[in-house]
Amino acid sequence: MIEFKLVNKWYGAYHALVDVSETVAKGEVVVVCGPSGSGKSTLIRTLNRLEPIQSGRILIDGRDIHGRDVKLNGLRAQIGFVFQQFNLFPHLTALQNCTLAPIELGRARPAEARAKAMALLERVGLAQKANAYPSELSGGQQQRVAIARALAQEPRLMLFDEPTSALDPEMVGEVLLVMRDLARDGMTMMCVTHEMGFARDVADRVLFMDHGKVLERATPAEFFSRAQHPRARQFLSDIRTPFANVAAAA
Amino acid sequence: MLELFDTYWLYFLVGQYPKGPLGGLTLTLLLAALALVLALPFGLLLGIARVSPYRALRWPVTALVFVVRGTPLLMVVFWAYFFLPTLTGKKTDQFGTMLIALVVFDGAYLAEIVRAGILGLGKGQMEAARSVGLGYAQAMRRVVLPQALRHMLPSLVNQFVSTIKETSLGYIIGLTEVSFIASQINVQVFTKPAEVYLVLGLTYFILCFGLSRFAFWLEARSQQRARPANQRVAA
């Protein structure tokens, strides 16, 4: 469904993505992990063109999405994107957050859009918060509304950019649960996350990135038990025993 | 003092109207109101152009903003009064001159307020709005501007209050607004400058204070209606 072909991206002189070539099949759940600054967020942001690329091609269902003939808004409407900072619209209620785009883009009549949004809020367990403003919701609830908002687009693909990194620990579970259910329903997903438990239980495949390169691609079982690349092994040991290298450095 | 009021109150309020042209406080109010009503949409458009991704829109507006910011309003008034007619070939009346000068001047300042409001929102809101498939204009209209305008309200009011006071510069080109009328009264009475200008000062104060309070009330109401997010996490 998704094909990256020798994708390169620079921020000025900084080479953020280096010859990335990957494919993601329909219905597949891919977790992208790696140290910060490794290019993993940049990679998924190129998929809905929040980031331009300088060379290479990205195909979704065979169409080059950075091509000139692509209708940008139409492309984005088919891709759900969940941000680390939620980015809910604070001046709109949870329900209005979910209905804004479908109504504004003329994809659904208001009553229809509201009914669908209610069903989605129900699905993420927040039907009772439909009329609440984002500032009245906890971080976990806000992120679940953000997922519902993305689903209201009826996306073919969902992208998650560190969806639980800004959350208090006790709220991480509720968001991951929603994501797991989504994966089980067959949604194609690319998730940038440090939640290795999620990667192990839900992902079909793990990509490990560092310095803009994909260094390792493996099933979760393979990745966690016998990662090939030394950098990946280092990363795994760092997140398993966070104090080890700090103590070594001290 | 009471005698002063007794003799001149009507002159102070409306100038020579109905025997002559409308003037005084009414003219000041009319000028200020028109300037506000026209400068706001003008400033909004300029501000949006100022953050536009298109250079062709951004650059001329940026130039205008820098020119206006680098010159006193009095200069702009002189230009409008002496220079504009040489371009159009028609003499502009004092009211029109003042109105044009105020709208251009305040429009440029408002543009900067609008720009700051939009940039202050952070790029997350625009990105989220674009990600759900909204176009740039739709995202501006439905997501960015409603929030940005609410944040801008105090600065906007500040500028509006300035506009009211700036109408007094009409004096210099002989517009019979309230400052001009007050000076006329002062010349006629001759012995009571302190009283005359005290009344004039109080008049401006009441107008400006009233507008500030109105805006304060508006702000409180809009906060009640939709609480702004406390979810701005440092990125």
mmCIF file of N, CA, C and O in Angstrom, chain A residues 45 48 50 72-73 76-77 79 81 83 85-92 100-101 104-105 133-136 142 149 153, chain B residues 123-125 127-135 138 141-143 146-147 150 225-231 233-235:
data_model
loop_
_atom_site.group_PDB
_atom_site.id
_atom_site.type_symbol
_atom_site.label_atom_id
_atom_site.label_comp_id
_atom_site.label_asym_id
_atom_site.label_seq_id
_atom_site.Cartn_x
_atom_site.Cartn_y
_atom_site.Cartn_z
ATOM 1 N N ARG A 45 5.771 12.030 8.679
ATOM 2 C CA ARG A 45 5.227 13.331 8.249
ATOM 3 C C ARG A 45 5.355 13.546 6.743
ATOM 4 O O ARG A 45 4.616 14.351 6.162
ATOM 5 N N ASN A 48 1.919 12.456 4.639
ATOM 6 C CA ASN A 48 0.797 13.329 4.286
ATOM 7 C C ASN A 48 1.300 14.716 3.897
ATOM 8 O O ASN A 48 0.583 15.691 3.968
ATOM 9 N N LEU A 50 3.269 16.797 5.264
ATOM 10 C CA LEU A 50 3.576 17.865 6.213
ATOM 11 C C LEU A 50 5.044 18.246 6.043
ATOM 12 O O LEU A 50 5.460 19.331 6.410
ATOM 13 N N LEU A 72 -3.657 17.830 -2.824
ATOM 14 C CA LEU A 72 -3.110 17.719 -1.476
ATOM 15 C C LEU A 72 -4.187 17.498 -0.414
ATOM 16 O O LEU A 72 -4.078 16.603 0.427
ATOM 17 N N ASN A 73 -5.251 18.293 -0.467
ATOM 18 C CA ASN A 73 -6.273 18.185 0.570
ATOM 19 C C ASN A 73 -7.008 16.853 0.501
ATOM 20 O O ASN A 73 -7.352 16.266 1.516
ATOM 21 N N ARG A 76 -4.695 14.240 2.019
ATOM 22 C CA ARG A 76 -4.639 14.322 3.476
ATOM 23 C C ARG A 76 -5.924 13.829 4.119
ATOM 24 O O ARG A 76 -5.907 13.275 5.213
ATOM 25 N N ALA A 77 -7.040 14.066 3.436
ATOM 26 C CA ALA A 77 -8.317 13.643 4.001
ATOM 27 C C ALA A 77 -8.395 12.127 4.125
ATOM 28 O O ALA A 77 -9.188 11.603 4.899
ATOM 29 N N ILE A 79 -5.860 10.269 5.061
ATOM 30 C CA ILE A 79 -4.848 9.822 5.999
ATOM 31 C C ILE A 79 -5.105 10.454 7.355
ATOM 32 O O ILE A 79 -5.183 11.668 7.481
ATOM 33 N N PHE A 81 -3.945 11.551 11.001
ATOM 34 C CA PHE A 81 -2.666 11.849 11.628
ATOM 35 C C PHE A 81 -2.913 12.213 13.092
ATOM 36 O O PHE A 81 -3.726 13.071 13.398
ATOM 37 N N PHE A 83 -1.133 13.552 16.549
ATOM 38 C CA PHE A 83 0.065 14.288 16.953
ATOM 39 C C PHE A 83 0.460 13.993 18.396
ATOM 40 O O PHE A 83 -0.380 13.661 19.235
ATOM 41 N N GLN A 85 1.280 16.260 20.519
ATOM 42 C CA GLN A 85 0.638 17.270 21.373
ATOM 43 C C GLN A 85 -0.870 17.345 21.138
ATOM 44 O O GLN A 85 -1.477 18.376 21.420
ATOM 45 N N PHE A 86 -1.461 16.300 20.602
ATOM 46 C CA PHE A 86 -2.901 16.176 20.335
ATOM 47 C C PHE A 86 -3.379 17.161 19.271
ATOM 48 O O PHE A 86 -4.057 16.766 18.343
ATOM 49 N N ASN A 87 -3.067 18.477 19.481
ATOM 50 C CA ASN A 87 -3.504 19.516 18.556
ATOM 51 C C ASN A 87 -5.000 19.481 18.294
ATOM 52 O O ASN A 87 -5.440 19.672 17.164
ATOM 53 N N LEU A 88 -5.779 19.235 19.335
ATOM 54 C CA LEU A 88 -7.223 19.407 19.181
ATOM 55 C C LEU A 88 -7.492 20.892 18.988
ATOM 56 O O LEU A 88 -6.684 21.732 19.371
ATOM 57 N N PHE A 89 -8.654 21.203 18.378
ATOM 58 C CA PHE A 89 -9.020 22.601 18.204
ATOM 59 C C PHE A 89 -9.677 23.069 19.500
ATOM 60 O O PHE A 89 -10.798 22.660 19.804
ATOM 61 N N PRO A 90 -9.012 23.928 20.270
ATOM 62 C CA PRO A 90 -9.481 24.221 21.631
ATOM 63 C C PRO A 90 -10.768 25.037 21.679
ATOM 64 O O PRO A 90 -11.431 25.055 22.701
ATOM 65 N N HIS A 91 -11.122 25.681 20.567
ATOM 66 C CA HIS A 91 -12.334 26.498 20.572
ATOM 67 C C HIS A 91 -13.561 25.684 20.164
ATOM 68 O O HIS A 91 -14.654 26.228 20.070
ATOM 69 N N LEU A 92 -13.356 24.400 19.920
ATOM 70 C CA LEU A 92 -14.472 23.540 19.515
ATOM 71 C C LEU A 92 -14.629 22.393 20.523
ATOM 72 O O LEU A 92 -13.655 21.969 21.140
ATOM 73 N N LEU A 100 -15.872 18.920 12.185
ATOM 74 C CA LEU A 100 -15.454 20.110 11.419
ATOM 75 C C LEU A 100 -15.081 19.776 9.972
ATOM 76 O O LEU A 100 -15.668 20.308 9.030
ATOM 77 N N ALA A 101 -14.118 18.865 9.826
ATOM 78 C CA ALA A 101 -13.633 18.578 8.472
ATOM 79 C C ALA A 101 -14.707 17.917 7.598
ATOM 80 O O ALA A 101 -14.940 18.370 6.477
ATOM 81 N N GLU A 104 -17.187 20.697 6.704
ATOM 82 C CA GLU A 104 -16.551 21.778 5.937
ATOM 83 C C GLU A 104 -16.193 21.313 4.524
ATOM 84 O O GLU A 104 -16.276 22.067 3.569
ATOM 85 N N LEU A 105 -15.797 20.042 4.407
ATOM 86 C CA LEU A 105 -15.395 19.529 3.105
ATOM 87 C C LEU A 105 -16.577 18.970 2.319
ATOM 88 O O LEU A 105 -16.408 18.436 1.229
ATOM 89 N N TYR A 133 -15.118 20.783 26.089
ATOM 90 C CA TYR A 133 -14.023 21.416 25.359
ATOM 91 C C TYR A 133 -12.709 20.716 25.721
ATOM 92 O O TYR A 133 -12.582 20.153 26.808
ATOM 93 N N PRO A 134 -11.737 20.748 24.831
ATOM 94 C CA PRO A 134 -10.462 20.066 25.106
ATOM 95 C C PRO A 134 -9.866 20.414 26.467
ATOM 96 O O PRO A 134 -9.307 19.552 27.142
ATOM 97 N N SER A 135 -9.999 21.703 26.881
ATOM 98 C CA SER A 135 -9.392 22.105 28.152
ATOM 99 C C SER A 135 -10.053 21.413 29.341
ATOM 100 O O SER A 135 -9.519 21.430 30.434
ATOM 101 N N GLU A 136 -11.215 20.805 29.114
ATOM 102 C CA GLU A 136 -11.897 20.114 30.215
ATOM 103 C C GLU A 136 -11.566 18.628 30.240
ATOM 104 O O GLU A 136 -12.110 17.891 31.058
ATOM 105 N N GLN A 142 -7.987 13.684 25.647
ATOM 106 C CA GLN A 142 -7.757 14.538 24.471
ATOM 107 C C GLN A 142 -7.177 13.731 23.316
ATOM 108 O O GLN A 142 -7.582 13.875 22.171
ATOM 109 N N ARG A 149 -11.193 12.065 15.906
ATOM 110 C CA ARG A 149 -11.220 13.093 14.860
ATOM 111 C C ARG A 149 -10.583 12.567 13.573
ATOM 112 O O ARG A 149 -11.088 12.787 12.476
ATOM 113 N N GLN A 153 -12.442 11.043 9.374
ATOM 114 C CA GLN A 153 -12.098 11.252 7.965
ATOM 115 C C GLN A 153 -12.279 9.970 7.152
ATOM 116 O O GLN A 153 -12.066 9.977 5.948
ATOM 117 N N LYS B 123 2.487 26.293 15.243
ATOM 118 C CA LYS B 123 2.134 25.698 13.954
ATOM 119 C C LYS B 123 1.300 24.432 14.081
ATOM 120 O O LYS B 123 0.756 23.947 13.111
ATOM 121 N N GLY B 124 1.176 23.919 15.307
ATOM 122 C CA GLY B 124 0.416 22.683 15.521
ATOM 123 C C GLY B 124 -1.034 22.774 15.064
ATOM 124 O O GLY B 124 -1.553 21.836 14.468
ATOM 125 N N GLN B 125 -1.669 23.926 15.308
ATOM 126 C CA GLN B 125 -3.075 24.065 14.940
ATOM 127 C C GLN B 125 -3.246 24.057 13.422
ATOM 128 O O GLN B 125 -4.159 23.427 12.899
ATOM 129 N N GLU B 127 -1.170 22.715 11.277
ATOM 130 C CA GLU B 127 -0.840 21.364 10.803
ATOM 131 C C GLU B 127 -2.008 20.414 11.029
ATOM 132 O O GLU B 127 -2.341 19.605 10.162
ATOM 133 N N ALA B 128 -2.628 20.513 12.205
ATOM 134 C CA ALA B 128 -3.760 19.626 12.499
ATOM 135 C C ALA B 128 -4.907 19.901 11.536
ATOM 136 O O ALA B 128 -5.525 18.980 11.004
ATOM 137 N N ALA B 129 -5.160 21.194 11.290
ATOM 138 C CA ALA B 129 -6.262 21.549 10.403
ATOM 139 C C ALA B 129 -5.998 21.074 8.972
ATOM 140 O O ALA B 129 -6.900 20.578 8.294
ATOM 141 N N ARG B 130 -4.749 21.208 8.526
ATOM 142 C CA ARG B 130 -4.419 20.731 7.187
ATOM 143 C C ARG B 130 -4.456 19.211 7.122
ATOM 144 O O ARG B 130 -4.796 18.626 6.095
ATOM 145 N N SER B 131 -4.102 18.559 8.230
ATOM 146 C CA SER B 131 -4.064 17.101 8.244
ATOM 147 C C SER B 131 -5.443 16.469 8.095
ATOM 148 O O SER B 131 -5.569 15.365 7.595
ATOM 149 N N VAL B 132 -6.476 17.151 8.583
ATOM 150 C CA VAL B 132 -7.810 16.591 8.404
ATOM 151 C C VAL B 132 -8.368 16.913 7.021
ATOM 152 O O VAL B 132 -9.506 16.556 6.718
ATOM 153 N N GLY B 133 -7.567 17.589 6.197
ATOM 154 C CA GLY B 133 -7.962 17.788 4.809
ATOM 155 C C GLY B 133 -8.466 19.181 4.481
ATOM 156 O O GLY B 133 -8.835 19.452 3.348
ATOM 157 N N LEU B 134 -8.479 20.088 5.472
ATOM 158 C CA LEU B 134 -8.916 21.454 5.176
ATOM 159 C C LEU B 134 -7.860 22.170 4.335
ATOM 160 O O LEU B 134 -6.668 21.938 4.511
ATOM 161 N N GLY B 135 -8.304 23.036 3.439
ATOM 162 C CA GLY B 135 -7.375 23.857 2.669
ATOM 163 C C GLY B 135 -6.827 24.975 3.541
ATOM 164 O O GLY B 135 -7.299 25.177 4.660
ATOM 165 N N GLN B 138 -9.541 27.540 4.458
ATOM 166 C CA GLN B 138 -10.494 26.954 5.410
ATOM 167 C C GLN B 138 -9.874 26.830 6.795
ATOM 168 O O GLN B 138 -10.513 27.111 7.809
ATOM 169 N N ARG B 141 -9.738 30.222 8.406
ATOM 170 C CA ARG B 141 -11.040 30.757 8.773
ATOM 171 C C ARG B 141 -11.677 29.987 9.933
ATOM 172 O O ARG B 141 -12.267 30.574 10.835
ATOM 173 N N ARG B 142 -11.554 28.674 9.907
ATOM 174 C CA ARG B 142 -12.283 27.883 10.891
ATOM 175 C C ARG B 142 -11.463 27.517 12.117
ATOM 176 O O ARG B 142 -12.009 27.221 13.169
ATOM 177 N N VAL B 143 -10.154 27.492 11.980
ATOM 178 C CA VAL B 143 -9.326 27.018 13.093
ATOM 179 C C VAL B 143 -8.376 28.101 13.630
ATOM 180 O O VAL B 143 -8.400 28.418 14.819
ATOM 181 N N PRO B 146 -10.210 32.104 14.485
ATOM 182 C CA PRO B 146 -11.072 32.219 15.671
ATOM 183 C C PRO B 146 -10.279 32.204 16.981
ATOM 184 O O PRO B 146 -10.618 32.916 17.919
ATOM 185 N N GLN B 147 -9.217 31.419 17.008
ATOM 186 C CA GLN B 147 -8.400 31.376 18.218
ATOM 187 C C GLN B 147 -7.500 32.596 18.313
ATOM 188 O O GLN B 147 -7.358 33.205 19.371
ATOM 189 N N ARG B 150 -9.171 35.829 19.381
ATOM 190 C CA ARG B 150 -9.474 35.881 20.804
ATOM 191 C C ARG B 150 -8.223 36.289 21.599
ATOM 192 O O ARG B 150 -8.303 37.099 22.515
ATOM 193 N N ARG B 225 -17.927 31.502 27.016
ATOM 194 C CA ARG B 225 -18.534 30.685 25.973
ATOM 195 C C ARG B 225 -17.647 29.527 25.563
ATOM 196 O O ARG B 225 -18.105 28.429 25.368
ATOM 197 N N ALA B 226 -16.388 29.799 25.403
ATOM 198 C CA ALA B 226 -15.468 28.733 25.017
ATOM 199 C C ALA B 226 -14.160 28.953 25.733
ATOM 200 O O ALA B 226 -13.460 29.911 25.466
ATOM 201 N N ARG B 227 -13.884 28.083 26.658
ATOM 202 C CA ARG B 227 -12.644 28.217 27.404
ATOM 203 C C ARG B 227 -11.456 27.929 26.504
ATOM 204 O O ARG B 227 -11.462 26.930 25.787
ATOM 205 N N PRO B 228 -10.473 28.786 26.498
ATOM 206 C CA PRO B 228 -9.273 28.486 25.703
ATOM 207 C C PRO B 228 -8.510 27.336 26.339
ATOM 208 O O PRO B 228 -8.651 27.084 27.536
ATOM 209 N N ALA B 229 -7.761 26.654 25.535
ATOM 210 C CA ALA B 229 -7.103 25.445 26.021
ATOM 211 C C ALA B 229 -5.997 25.769 27.009
ATOM 212 O O ALA B 229 -5.312 26.759 26.892
ATOM 213 N N ASN B 230 -5.861 24.934 27.997
ATOM 214 C CA ASN B 230 -4.688 25.025 28.855
ATOM 215 C C ASN B 230 -3.732 23.899 28.466
ATOM 216 O O ASN B 230 -2.933 23.430 29.237
ATOM 217 N N GLN B 231 -3.859 23.485 27.202
ATOM 218 C CA GLN B 231 -3.112 22.288 26.787
ATOM 219 C C GLN B 231 -1.913 22.648 25.935
ATOM 220 O O GLN B 231 -1.429 21.853 25.165
ATOM 221 N N VAL B 233 1.342 22.586 25.456
ATOM 222 C CA VAL B 233 2.516 21.947 26.016
ATOM 223 C C VAL B 233 3.717 22.416 25.199
ATOM 224 O O VAL B 233 3.624 22.561 23.998
ATOM 225 N N ALA B 234 4.797 22.664 25.892
ATOM 226 C CA ALA B 234 5.995 23.067 25.159
ATOM 227 C C ALA B 234 6.406 21.972 24.192
ATOM 228 O O ALA B 234 6.469 20.803 24.563
ATOM 229 N N ALA B 235 6.622 22.338 22.930
ATOM 230 C CA ALA B 235 6.959 21.325 21.929
ATOM 231 C C ALA B 235 8.429 20.946 22.031
ATOM 232 O O ALA B 235 9.233 21.746 22.434
#
